[in-house]
Short mmCIF file of C-alpha atoms in Angstrom, two decimals:
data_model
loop_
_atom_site.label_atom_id
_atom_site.label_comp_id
_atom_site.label_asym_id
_atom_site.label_seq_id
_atom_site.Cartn_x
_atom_site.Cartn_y
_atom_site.Cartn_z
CA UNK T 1 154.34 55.07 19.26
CA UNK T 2 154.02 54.68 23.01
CA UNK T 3 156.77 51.83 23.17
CA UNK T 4 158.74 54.88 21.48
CA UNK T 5 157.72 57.39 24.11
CA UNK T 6 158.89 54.70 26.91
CA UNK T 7 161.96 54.21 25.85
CA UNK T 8 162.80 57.87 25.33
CA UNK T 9 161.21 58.44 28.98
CA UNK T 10 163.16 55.91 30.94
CA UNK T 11 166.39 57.57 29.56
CA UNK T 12 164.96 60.91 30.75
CA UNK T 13 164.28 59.49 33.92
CA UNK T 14 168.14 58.15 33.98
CA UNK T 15 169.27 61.35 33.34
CA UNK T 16 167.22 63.38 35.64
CA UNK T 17 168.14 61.09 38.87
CA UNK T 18 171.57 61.02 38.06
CA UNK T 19 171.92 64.87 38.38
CA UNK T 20 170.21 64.65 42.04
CA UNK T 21 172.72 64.98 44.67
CA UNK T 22 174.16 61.89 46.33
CA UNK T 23 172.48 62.10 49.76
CA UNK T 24 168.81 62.64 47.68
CA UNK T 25 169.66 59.43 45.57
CA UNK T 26 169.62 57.02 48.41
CA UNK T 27 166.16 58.23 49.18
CA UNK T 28 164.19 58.50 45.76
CA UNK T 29 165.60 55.40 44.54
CA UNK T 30 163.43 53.25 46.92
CA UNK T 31 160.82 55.12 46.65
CA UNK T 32 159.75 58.04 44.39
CA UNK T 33 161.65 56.11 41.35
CA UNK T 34 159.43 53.18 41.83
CA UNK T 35 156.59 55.59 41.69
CA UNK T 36 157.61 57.35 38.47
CA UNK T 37 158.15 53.92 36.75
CA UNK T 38 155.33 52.61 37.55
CA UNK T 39 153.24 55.56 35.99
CA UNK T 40 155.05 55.18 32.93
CA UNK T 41 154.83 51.18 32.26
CA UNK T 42 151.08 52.22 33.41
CA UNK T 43 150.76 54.94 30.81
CA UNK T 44 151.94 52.70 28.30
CA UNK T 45 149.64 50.35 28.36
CA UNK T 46 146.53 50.81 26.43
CA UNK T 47 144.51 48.81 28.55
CA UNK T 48 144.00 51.40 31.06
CA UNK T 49 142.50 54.48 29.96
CA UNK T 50 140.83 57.69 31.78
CA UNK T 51 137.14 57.05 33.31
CA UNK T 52 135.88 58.98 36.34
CA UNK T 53 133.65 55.30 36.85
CA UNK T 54 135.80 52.73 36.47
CA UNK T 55 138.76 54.84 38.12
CA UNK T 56 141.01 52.72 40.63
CA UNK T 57 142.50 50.86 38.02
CA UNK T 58 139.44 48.36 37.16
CA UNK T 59 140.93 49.38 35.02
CA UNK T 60 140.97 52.74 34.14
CA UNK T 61 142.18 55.88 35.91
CA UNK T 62 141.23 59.61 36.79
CA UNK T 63 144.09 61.87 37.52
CA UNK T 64 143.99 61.47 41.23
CA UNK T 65 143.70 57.79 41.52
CA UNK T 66 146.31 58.00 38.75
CA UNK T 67 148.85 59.61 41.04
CA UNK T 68 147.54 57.88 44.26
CA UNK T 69 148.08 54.33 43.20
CA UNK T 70 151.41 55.26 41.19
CA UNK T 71 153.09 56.10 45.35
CA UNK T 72 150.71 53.40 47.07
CA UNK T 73 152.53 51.28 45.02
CA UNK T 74 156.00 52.99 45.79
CA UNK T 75 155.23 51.68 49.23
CA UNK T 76 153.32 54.96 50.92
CA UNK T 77 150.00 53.72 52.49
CA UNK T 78 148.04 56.93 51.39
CA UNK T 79 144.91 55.23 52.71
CA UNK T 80 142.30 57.92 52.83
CA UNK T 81 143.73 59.67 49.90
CA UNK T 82 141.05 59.79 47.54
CA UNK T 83 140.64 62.44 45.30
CA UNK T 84 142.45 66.07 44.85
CA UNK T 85 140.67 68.16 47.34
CA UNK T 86 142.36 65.87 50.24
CA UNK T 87 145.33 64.44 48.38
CA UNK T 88 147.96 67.67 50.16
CA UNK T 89 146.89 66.77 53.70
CA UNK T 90 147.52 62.91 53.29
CA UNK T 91 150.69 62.81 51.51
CA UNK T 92 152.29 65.41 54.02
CA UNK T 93 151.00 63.10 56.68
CA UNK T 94 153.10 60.62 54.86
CA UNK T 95 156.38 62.71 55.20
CA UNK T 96 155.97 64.54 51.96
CA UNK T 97 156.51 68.52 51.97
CA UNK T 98 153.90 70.95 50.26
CA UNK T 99 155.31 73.96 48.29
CA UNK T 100 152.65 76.47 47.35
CA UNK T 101 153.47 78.18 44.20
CA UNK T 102 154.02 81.36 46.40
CA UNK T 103 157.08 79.78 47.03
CA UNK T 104 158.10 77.91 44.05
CA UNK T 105 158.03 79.30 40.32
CA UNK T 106 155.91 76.85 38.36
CA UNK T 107 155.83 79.03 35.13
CA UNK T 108 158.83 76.79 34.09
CA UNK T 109 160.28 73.22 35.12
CA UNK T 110 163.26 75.03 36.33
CA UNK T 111 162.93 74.71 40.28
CA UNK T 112 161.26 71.01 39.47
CA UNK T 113 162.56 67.51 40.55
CA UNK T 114 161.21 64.05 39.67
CA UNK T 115 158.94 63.26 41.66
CA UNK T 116 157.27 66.00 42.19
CA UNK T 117 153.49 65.83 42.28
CA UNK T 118 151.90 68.84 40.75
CA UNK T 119 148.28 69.55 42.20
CA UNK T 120 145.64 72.12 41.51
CA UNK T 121 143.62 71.71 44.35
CA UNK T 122 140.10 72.11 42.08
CA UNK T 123 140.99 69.45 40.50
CA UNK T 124 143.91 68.07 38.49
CA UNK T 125 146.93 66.60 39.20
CA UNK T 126 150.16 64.70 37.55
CA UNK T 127 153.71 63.85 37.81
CA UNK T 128 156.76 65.64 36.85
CA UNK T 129 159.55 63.21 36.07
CA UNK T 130 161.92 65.37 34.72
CA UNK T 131 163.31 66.78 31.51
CA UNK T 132 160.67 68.80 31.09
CA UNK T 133 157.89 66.06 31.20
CA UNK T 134 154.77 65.48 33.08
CA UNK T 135 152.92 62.47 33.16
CA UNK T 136 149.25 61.87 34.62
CA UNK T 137 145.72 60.64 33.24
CA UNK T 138 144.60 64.15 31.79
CA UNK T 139 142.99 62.95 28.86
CA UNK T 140 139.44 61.03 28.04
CA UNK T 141 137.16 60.31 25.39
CA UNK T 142 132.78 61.33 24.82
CA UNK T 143 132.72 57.73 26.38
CA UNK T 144 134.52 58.45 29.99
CA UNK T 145 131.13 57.24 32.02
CA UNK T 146 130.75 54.25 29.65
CA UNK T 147 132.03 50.88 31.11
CA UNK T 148 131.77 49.69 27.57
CA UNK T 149 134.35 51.89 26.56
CA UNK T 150 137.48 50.72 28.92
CA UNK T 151 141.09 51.60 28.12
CA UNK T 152 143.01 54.09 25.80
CA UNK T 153 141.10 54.44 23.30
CA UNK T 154 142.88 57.34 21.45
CA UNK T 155 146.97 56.51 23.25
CA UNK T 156 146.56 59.97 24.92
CA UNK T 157 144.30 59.26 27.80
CA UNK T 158 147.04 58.32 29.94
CA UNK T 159 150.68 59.64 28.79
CA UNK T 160 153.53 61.37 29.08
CA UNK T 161 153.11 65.79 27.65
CA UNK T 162 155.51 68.44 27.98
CA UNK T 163 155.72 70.30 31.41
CA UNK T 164 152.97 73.27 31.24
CA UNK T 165 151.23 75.21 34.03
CA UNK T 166 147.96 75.52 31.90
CA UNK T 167 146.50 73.71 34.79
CA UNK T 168 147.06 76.72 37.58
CA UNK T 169 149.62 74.37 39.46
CA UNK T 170 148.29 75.48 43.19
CA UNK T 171 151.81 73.76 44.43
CA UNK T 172 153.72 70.61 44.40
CA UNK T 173 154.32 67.66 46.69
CA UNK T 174 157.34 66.88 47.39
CA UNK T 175 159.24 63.78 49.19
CA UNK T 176 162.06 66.01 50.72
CA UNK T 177 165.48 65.48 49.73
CA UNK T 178 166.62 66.09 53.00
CA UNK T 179 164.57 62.92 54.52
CA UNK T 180 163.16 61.85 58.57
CA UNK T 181 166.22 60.29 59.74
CA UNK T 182 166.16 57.53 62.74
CA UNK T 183 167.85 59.01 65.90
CA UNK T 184 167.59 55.52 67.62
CA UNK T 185 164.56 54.47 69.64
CA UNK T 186 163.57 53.38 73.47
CA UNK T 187 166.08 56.16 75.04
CA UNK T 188 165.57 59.18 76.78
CA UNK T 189 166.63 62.59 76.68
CA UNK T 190 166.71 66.55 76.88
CA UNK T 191 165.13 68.21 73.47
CA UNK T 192 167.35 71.89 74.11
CA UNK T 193 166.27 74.86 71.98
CA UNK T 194 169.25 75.83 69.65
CA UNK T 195 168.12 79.51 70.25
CA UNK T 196 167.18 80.01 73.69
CA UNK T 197 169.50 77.28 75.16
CA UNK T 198 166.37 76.11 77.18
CA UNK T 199 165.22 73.15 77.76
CA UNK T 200 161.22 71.68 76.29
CA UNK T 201 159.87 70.91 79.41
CA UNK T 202 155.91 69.57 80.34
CA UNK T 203 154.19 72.21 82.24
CA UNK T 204 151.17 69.89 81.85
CA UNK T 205 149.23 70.11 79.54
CA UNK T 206 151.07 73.14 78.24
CA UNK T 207 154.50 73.04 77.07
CA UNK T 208 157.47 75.26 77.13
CA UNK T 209 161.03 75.90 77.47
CA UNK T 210 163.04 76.61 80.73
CA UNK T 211 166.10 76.47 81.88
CA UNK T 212 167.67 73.65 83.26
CA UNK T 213 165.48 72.70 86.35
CA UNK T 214 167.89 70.02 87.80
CA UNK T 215 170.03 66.76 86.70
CA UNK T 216 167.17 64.80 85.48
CA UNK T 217 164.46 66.17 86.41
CA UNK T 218 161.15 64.03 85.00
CA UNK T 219 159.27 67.00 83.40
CA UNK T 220 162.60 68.08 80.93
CA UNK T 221 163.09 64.49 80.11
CA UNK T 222 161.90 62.76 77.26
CA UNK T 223 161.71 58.88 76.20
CA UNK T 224 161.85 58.75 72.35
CA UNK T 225 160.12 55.87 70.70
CA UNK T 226 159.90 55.42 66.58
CA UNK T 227 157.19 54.05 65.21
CA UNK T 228 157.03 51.71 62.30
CA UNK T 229 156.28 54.73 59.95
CA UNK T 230 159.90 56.12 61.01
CA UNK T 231 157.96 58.56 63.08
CA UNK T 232 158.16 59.31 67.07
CA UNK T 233 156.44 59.27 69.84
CA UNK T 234 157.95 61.73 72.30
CA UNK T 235 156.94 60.75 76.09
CA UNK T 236 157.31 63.32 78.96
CA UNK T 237 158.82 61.07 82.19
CA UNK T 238 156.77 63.35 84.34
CA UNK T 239 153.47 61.44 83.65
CA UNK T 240 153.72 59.59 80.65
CA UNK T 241 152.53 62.09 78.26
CA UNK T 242 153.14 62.51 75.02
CA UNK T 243 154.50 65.62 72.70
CA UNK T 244 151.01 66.78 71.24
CA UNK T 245 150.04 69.29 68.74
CA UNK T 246 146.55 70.76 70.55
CA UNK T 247 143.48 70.51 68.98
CA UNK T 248 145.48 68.37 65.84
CA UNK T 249 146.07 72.27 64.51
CA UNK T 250 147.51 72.65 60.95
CA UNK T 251 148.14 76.65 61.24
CA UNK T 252 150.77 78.75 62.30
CA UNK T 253 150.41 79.25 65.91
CA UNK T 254 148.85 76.51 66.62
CA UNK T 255 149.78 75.25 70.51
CA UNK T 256 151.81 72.44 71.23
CA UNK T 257 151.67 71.08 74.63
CA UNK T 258 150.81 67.09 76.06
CA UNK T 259 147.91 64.61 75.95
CA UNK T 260 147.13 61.02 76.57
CA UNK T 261 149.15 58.33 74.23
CA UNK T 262 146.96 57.51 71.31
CA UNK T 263 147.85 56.41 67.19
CA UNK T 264 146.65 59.98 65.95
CA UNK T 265 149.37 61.89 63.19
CA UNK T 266 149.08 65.03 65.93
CA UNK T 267 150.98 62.75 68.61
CA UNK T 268 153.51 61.72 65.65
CA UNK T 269 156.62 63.86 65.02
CA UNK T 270 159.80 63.31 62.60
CA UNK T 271 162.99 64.72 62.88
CA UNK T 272 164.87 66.22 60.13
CA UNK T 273 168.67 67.09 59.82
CA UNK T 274 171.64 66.09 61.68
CA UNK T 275 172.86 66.02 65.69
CA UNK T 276 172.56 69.44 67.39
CA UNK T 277 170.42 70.44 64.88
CA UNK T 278 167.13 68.97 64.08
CA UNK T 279 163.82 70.41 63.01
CA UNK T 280 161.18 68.41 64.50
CA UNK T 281 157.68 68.27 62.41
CA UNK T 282 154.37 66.98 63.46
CA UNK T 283 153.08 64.33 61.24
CA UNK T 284 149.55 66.04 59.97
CA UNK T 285 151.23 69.15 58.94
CA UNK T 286 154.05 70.70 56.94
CA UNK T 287 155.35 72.92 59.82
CA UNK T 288 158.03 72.98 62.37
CA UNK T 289 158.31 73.16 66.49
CA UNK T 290 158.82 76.84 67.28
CA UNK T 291 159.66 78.84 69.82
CA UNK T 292 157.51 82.02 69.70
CA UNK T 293 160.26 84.11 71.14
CA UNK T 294 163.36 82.21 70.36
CA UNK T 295 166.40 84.75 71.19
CA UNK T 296 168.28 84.31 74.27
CA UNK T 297 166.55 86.71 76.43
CA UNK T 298 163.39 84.36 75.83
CA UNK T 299 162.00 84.03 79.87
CA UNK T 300 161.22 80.81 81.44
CA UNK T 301 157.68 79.63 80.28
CA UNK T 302 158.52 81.25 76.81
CA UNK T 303 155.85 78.93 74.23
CA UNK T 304 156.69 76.03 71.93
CA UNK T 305 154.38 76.13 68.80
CA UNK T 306 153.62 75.35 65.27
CA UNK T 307 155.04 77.17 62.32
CA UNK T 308 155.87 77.45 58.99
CA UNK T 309 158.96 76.07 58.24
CA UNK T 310 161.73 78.88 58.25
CA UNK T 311 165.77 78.90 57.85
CA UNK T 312 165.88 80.02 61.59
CA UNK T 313 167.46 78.72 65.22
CA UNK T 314 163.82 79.13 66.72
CA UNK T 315 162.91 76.25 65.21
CA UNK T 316 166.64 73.68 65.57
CA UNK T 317 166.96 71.70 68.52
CA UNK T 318 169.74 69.53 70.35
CA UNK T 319 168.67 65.80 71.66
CA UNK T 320 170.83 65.37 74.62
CA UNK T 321 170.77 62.16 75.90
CA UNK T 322 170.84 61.11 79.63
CA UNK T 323 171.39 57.55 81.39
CA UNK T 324 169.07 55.25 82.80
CA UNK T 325 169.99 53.78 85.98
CA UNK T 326 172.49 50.64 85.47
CA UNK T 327 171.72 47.31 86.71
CA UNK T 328 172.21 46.46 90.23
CA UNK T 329 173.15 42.54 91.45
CA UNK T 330 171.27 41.40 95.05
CA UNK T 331 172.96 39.12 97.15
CA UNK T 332 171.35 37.81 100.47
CA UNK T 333 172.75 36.27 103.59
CA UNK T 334 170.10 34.00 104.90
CA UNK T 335 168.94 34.68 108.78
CA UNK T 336 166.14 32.91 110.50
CA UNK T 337 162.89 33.30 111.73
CA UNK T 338 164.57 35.22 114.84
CA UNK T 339 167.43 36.56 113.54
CA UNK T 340 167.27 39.40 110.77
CA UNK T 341 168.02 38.28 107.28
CA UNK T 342 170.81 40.57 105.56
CA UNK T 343 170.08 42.15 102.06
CA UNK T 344 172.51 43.98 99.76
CA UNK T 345 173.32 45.28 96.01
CA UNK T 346 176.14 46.86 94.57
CA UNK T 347 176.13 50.77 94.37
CA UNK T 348 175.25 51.54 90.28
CA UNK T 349 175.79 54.67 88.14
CA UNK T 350 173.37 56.90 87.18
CA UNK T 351 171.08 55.72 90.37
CA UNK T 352 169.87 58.27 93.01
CA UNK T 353 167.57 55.29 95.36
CA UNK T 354 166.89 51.62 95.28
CA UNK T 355 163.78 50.01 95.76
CA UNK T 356 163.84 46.62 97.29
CA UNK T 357 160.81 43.77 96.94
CA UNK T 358 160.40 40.70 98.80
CA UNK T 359 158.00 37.67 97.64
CA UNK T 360 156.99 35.57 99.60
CA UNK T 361 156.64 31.74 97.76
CA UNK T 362 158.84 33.68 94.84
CA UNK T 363 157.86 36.09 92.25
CA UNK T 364 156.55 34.58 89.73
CA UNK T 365 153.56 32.53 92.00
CA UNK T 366 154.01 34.75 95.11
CA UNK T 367 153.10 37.96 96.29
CA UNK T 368 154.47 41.02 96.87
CA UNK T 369 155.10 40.66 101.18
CA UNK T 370 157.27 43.56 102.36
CA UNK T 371 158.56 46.18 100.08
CA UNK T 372 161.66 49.36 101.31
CA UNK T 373 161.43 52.29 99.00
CA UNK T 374 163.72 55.11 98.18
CA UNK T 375 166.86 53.70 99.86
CA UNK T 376 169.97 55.65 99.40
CA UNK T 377 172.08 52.90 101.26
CA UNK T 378 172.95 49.46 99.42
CA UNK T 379 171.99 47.01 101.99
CA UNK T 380 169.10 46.66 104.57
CA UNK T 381 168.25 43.81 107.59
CA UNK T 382 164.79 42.26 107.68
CA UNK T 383 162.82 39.91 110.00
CA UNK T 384 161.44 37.15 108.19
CA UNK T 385 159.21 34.65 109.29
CA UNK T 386 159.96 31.19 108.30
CA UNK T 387 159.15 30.28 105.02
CA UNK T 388 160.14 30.87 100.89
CA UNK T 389 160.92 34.36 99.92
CA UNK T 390 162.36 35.74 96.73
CA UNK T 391 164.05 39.48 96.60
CA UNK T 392 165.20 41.78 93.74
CA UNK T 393 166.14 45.51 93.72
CA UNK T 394 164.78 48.51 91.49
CA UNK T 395 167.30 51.47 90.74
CA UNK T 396 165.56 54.20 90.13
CA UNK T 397 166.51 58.11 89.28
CA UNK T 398 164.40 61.06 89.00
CA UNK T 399 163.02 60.04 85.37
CA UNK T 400 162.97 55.79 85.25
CA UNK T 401 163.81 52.52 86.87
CA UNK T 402 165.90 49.72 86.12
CA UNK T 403 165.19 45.99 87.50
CA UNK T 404 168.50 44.22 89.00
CA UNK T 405 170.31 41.71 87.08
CA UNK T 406 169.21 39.15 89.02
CA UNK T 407 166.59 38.19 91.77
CA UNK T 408 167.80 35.57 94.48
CA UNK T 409 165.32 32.99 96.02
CA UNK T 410 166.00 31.62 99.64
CA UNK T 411 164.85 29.99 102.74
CA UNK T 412 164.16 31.40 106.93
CA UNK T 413 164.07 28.50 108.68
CA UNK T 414 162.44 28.33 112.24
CA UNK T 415 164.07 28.72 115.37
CA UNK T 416 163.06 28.01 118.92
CA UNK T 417 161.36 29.81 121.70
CA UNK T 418 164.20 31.95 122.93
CA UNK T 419 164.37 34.31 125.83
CA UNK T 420 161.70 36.34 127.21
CA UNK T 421 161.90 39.94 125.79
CA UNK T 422 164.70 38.70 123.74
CA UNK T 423 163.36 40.53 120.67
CA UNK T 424 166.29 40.38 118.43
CA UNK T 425 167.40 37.07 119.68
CA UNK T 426 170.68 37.67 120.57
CA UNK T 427 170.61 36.32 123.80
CA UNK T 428 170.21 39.18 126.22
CA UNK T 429 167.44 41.58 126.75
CA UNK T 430 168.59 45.66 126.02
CA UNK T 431 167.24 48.44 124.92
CA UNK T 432 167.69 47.20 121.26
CA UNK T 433 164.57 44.96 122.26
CA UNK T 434 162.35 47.84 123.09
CA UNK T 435 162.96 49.97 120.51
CA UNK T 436 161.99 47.27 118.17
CA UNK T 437 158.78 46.76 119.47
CA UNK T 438 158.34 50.47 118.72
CA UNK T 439 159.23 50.12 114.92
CA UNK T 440 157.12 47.03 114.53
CA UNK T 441 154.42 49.18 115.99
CA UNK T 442 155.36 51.90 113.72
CA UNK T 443 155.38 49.71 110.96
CA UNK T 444 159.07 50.77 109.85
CA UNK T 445 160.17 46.69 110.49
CA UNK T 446 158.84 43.66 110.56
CA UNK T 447 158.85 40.82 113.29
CA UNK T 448 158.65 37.03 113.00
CA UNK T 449 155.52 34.94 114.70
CA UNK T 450 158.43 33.80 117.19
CA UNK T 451 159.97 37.74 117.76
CA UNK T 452 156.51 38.74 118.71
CA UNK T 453 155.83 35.95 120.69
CA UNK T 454 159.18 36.55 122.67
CA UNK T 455 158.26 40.61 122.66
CA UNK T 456 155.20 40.01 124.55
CA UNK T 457 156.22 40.36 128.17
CA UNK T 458 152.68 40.83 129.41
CA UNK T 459 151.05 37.73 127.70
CA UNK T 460 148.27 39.16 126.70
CA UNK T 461 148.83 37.77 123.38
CA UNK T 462 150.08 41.03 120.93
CA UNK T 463 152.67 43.23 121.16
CA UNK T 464 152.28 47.07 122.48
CA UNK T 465 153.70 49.93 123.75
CA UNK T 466 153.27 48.60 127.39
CA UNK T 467 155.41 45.81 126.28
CA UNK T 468 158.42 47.74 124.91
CA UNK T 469 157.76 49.77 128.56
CA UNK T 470 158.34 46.66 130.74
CA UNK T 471 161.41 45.97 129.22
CA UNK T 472 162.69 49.25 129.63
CA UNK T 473 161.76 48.76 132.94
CA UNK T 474 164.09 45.29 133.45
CA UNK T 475 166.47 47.08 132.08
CA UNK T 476 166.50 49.64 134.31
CA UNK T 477 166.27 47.96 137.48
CA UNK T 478 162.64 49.10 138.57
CA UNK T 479 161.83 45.19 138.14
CA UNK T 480 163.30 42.67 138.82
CA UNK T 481 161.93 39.83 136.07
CA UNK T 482 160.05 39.67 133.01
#
């Protein structure tokens, strides 16, 4: 009789999917099919029957291990699912949607797809897999606590029945037709509001939409990272924050704003639709990022929440993408120990200042020895001591950094004693002398052992203001030698 029954079922099945639309197809065949076919070669065979003891498949069943290990095996991980009081919460955590029967007629199989998981949240739950069929482990014998009495014992324990909401159906789980889709990963961008035309922005720890604050400013921009789960993490660039849903809320209303990174479903989201119009979900809940006032007159600050899922532009939202800083390339032309060493990149796109970091004994063995930050030119000069240096160059906007294509090692060689107060040894002593005694003293530039050396006109062995004074003093006639 059952060989009977899974025949007929499996052309059910073929004729259920087949009337799915084409962009559902692609999604339940991987996954919800496997599920359904697996609870039918499992309901067909006698050896497992319906205990409440033996019930993870050792080898009988209970309704909710029934259904649990029918999508664990469909490839969900389900891991604390355990029994029907918690089975809602985990499978939406899982990307599955829950329909109340508020919202769905369950009187009939009309509004029903395979798939479906029907749940009374007191207890009982099965399968729909279409045609009018329901399939679960509703059925036991006197013997259900007796290990002696393993399997289906009567071929009705576990099986296929005709659809019926005897059971009070509280609602159905549902893998959505419309599924997460993958927007890409490791790039950044603007999340705008499709109603307000504003802009999510970290207001730390709150969050909320604004206008545009500026081309890339760090608190409106967002690096988007999928997880292995085909979920996102959604980091602010202000301080490395992530999207958060406070106090892991599951109720309309409940606050979104940012927290600390961490693998918990409330700093999780998925995205649903198509360009210029996603709905973004949290993992632990089936509802949507709102905007409490969503119209266009919404002020700056306006709220970004939780709610339940509605057909409405409060809760759509544009990704707009914006560029990371392209690569620079450093080039160096090689001075000595008392002549400045010249540094320079080519200017790059998206780039607002460069950063530039010289090793000394090279980068990966070396340290870090003399670092310019926030440069808007594309070259600097730098007094070097003798010795091994290695340099590279950071462009950097208002939201990230990129490290140049290349880093270039070289060599300052030492050069002799010079001439007194001959500072940037280029024969003659001038004001140019003095006034870099005054950086070095400033510590905007550096000098080598020898520069010093030749800096220190009254040989009391460092440099000082009264040193850069002398010279201006030589220079101006009021002496006569240094």
């Amino acid at each position: 009789m059952k060989k009977i029954v899974s025949a007929l079922l499996a052309l059910i099945l073929l004729v259920s999917i087949c009337v799915i639309p084409a962009n559902a197809l692609m999604v339940t065949q991987s996954t919800i099919e496997k599920a359904i076919n697996w609870a039918i070669d499992t309901a067909n065979d006698d050896s497992h029957g319906y205990s409440q003891l033996n019930r993870w498949g050792n080898p009988d069943y209970d309704c909710a291990s029934f259904v649990i290990c029918a999508y664990r095996y469909a490839g969900f991980e389900l891991t604390n699912a355990v029994h029907c009081g918690n089975m809602k919460d985990e499978f939406v955590k899982e990307g599955f949607e829950w329909i109340p029967n508020t919202k769905i007629d369950l009187s009939t199989s009309k509004y029903l797809k395979p798939g479906d998981i029907l749940l009374r949240l007191s207890g009982h739950t099965e399968i729909y897999i279409g045609n009018n069929t329901q399939v679960g482990a509703h059925e036991g014998t006197i013997d259900d606590y007796d290990v002696n009495d393993p399997g289906d014992s009567t071929g009705y324990e576990i099986c296929p029945v005709k659809y019926s909401n005897n059971s009070n159906w509280s609602g159905i789980l549902r893998y959505p037709v419309d599924p997460p889709v993958d927007i890409g990963t490791g790039f950044y961008g603007y999340i705008m509001n499709n109603a307000t035309q504003k802009y999510l922005t970290n207001d730390n720890p709150n969050v909320s939409v604004r206008s545009l604050l500026g081309d890339g400013m760090s608190n409106q921009v967002w690096k988007f990272e999928r997880q292995t789960d085909g979920s996102y993490v959604i980091r602010s660039c202000a301080d490395n924050k992530v999207l958060n849903v406070s106090y892991s809320g599951t109720t309309p209303d409940t606050n979104v704003g940012v927290y600390k990174n961490a693998n918990y479903p409330s700093r999780r989201w998925f995205f649903y639709g198509k360009a210029d119009n996603y709905r973004i979900k949290p993992k632990l809940a089936d509802l949507a990022l709102h905007i409490k006032k969503g119209t266009v007159d919404s002020p700056d600050g306006t709220n970004v929440c939780l709610w339940d899922i509605k057909n409405t532009n409060k809760q759509t939202f544009k990704i707009i993408p914006v560029s990371t800083p392209d690569s620079t390339y450093v080039q160096v032309a090689e001075g000595t120990s008392s002549k400045p060493t010249s540094l320079y990149w080519n200017m790059t796109l998206n780039t607002k200042t460069y950063d530039v970091l010289i090793y000394k004994d090279g980068i990966t063995d070396g340290e870090l020895y003399l670092e310019f930050k926030d440069l808007y030119d594309t070259y600097c000069l730098v007094d070097l001591p003798a010795g091994e240096y290695e340099v590279y160059v950071i462009s950097r906007n208002s939201f990230s950094q990129t490290d140049s294509m290349n880093s270039v090692a070289f060599t300052i060689e030492e050069d002799g004693e010079g001439l007194l107060g001959d500072v940037d040894c280029d024969k003659e002593v001038s004001v140019i002398d003095a006034t870099k005694i005054q950086l070095f003293l400033a510590q905007r530039t550096s000098l080598s052992q020898n520069q010093q050396a030749l800096g220190d006109v009254d040989k009391d062995g460092s440099l000082s203001v009264i040193d850069s004074s002398i010279i201006q003093k030589y220079i101006a006639g009021i002496i006569e030698t240094l």
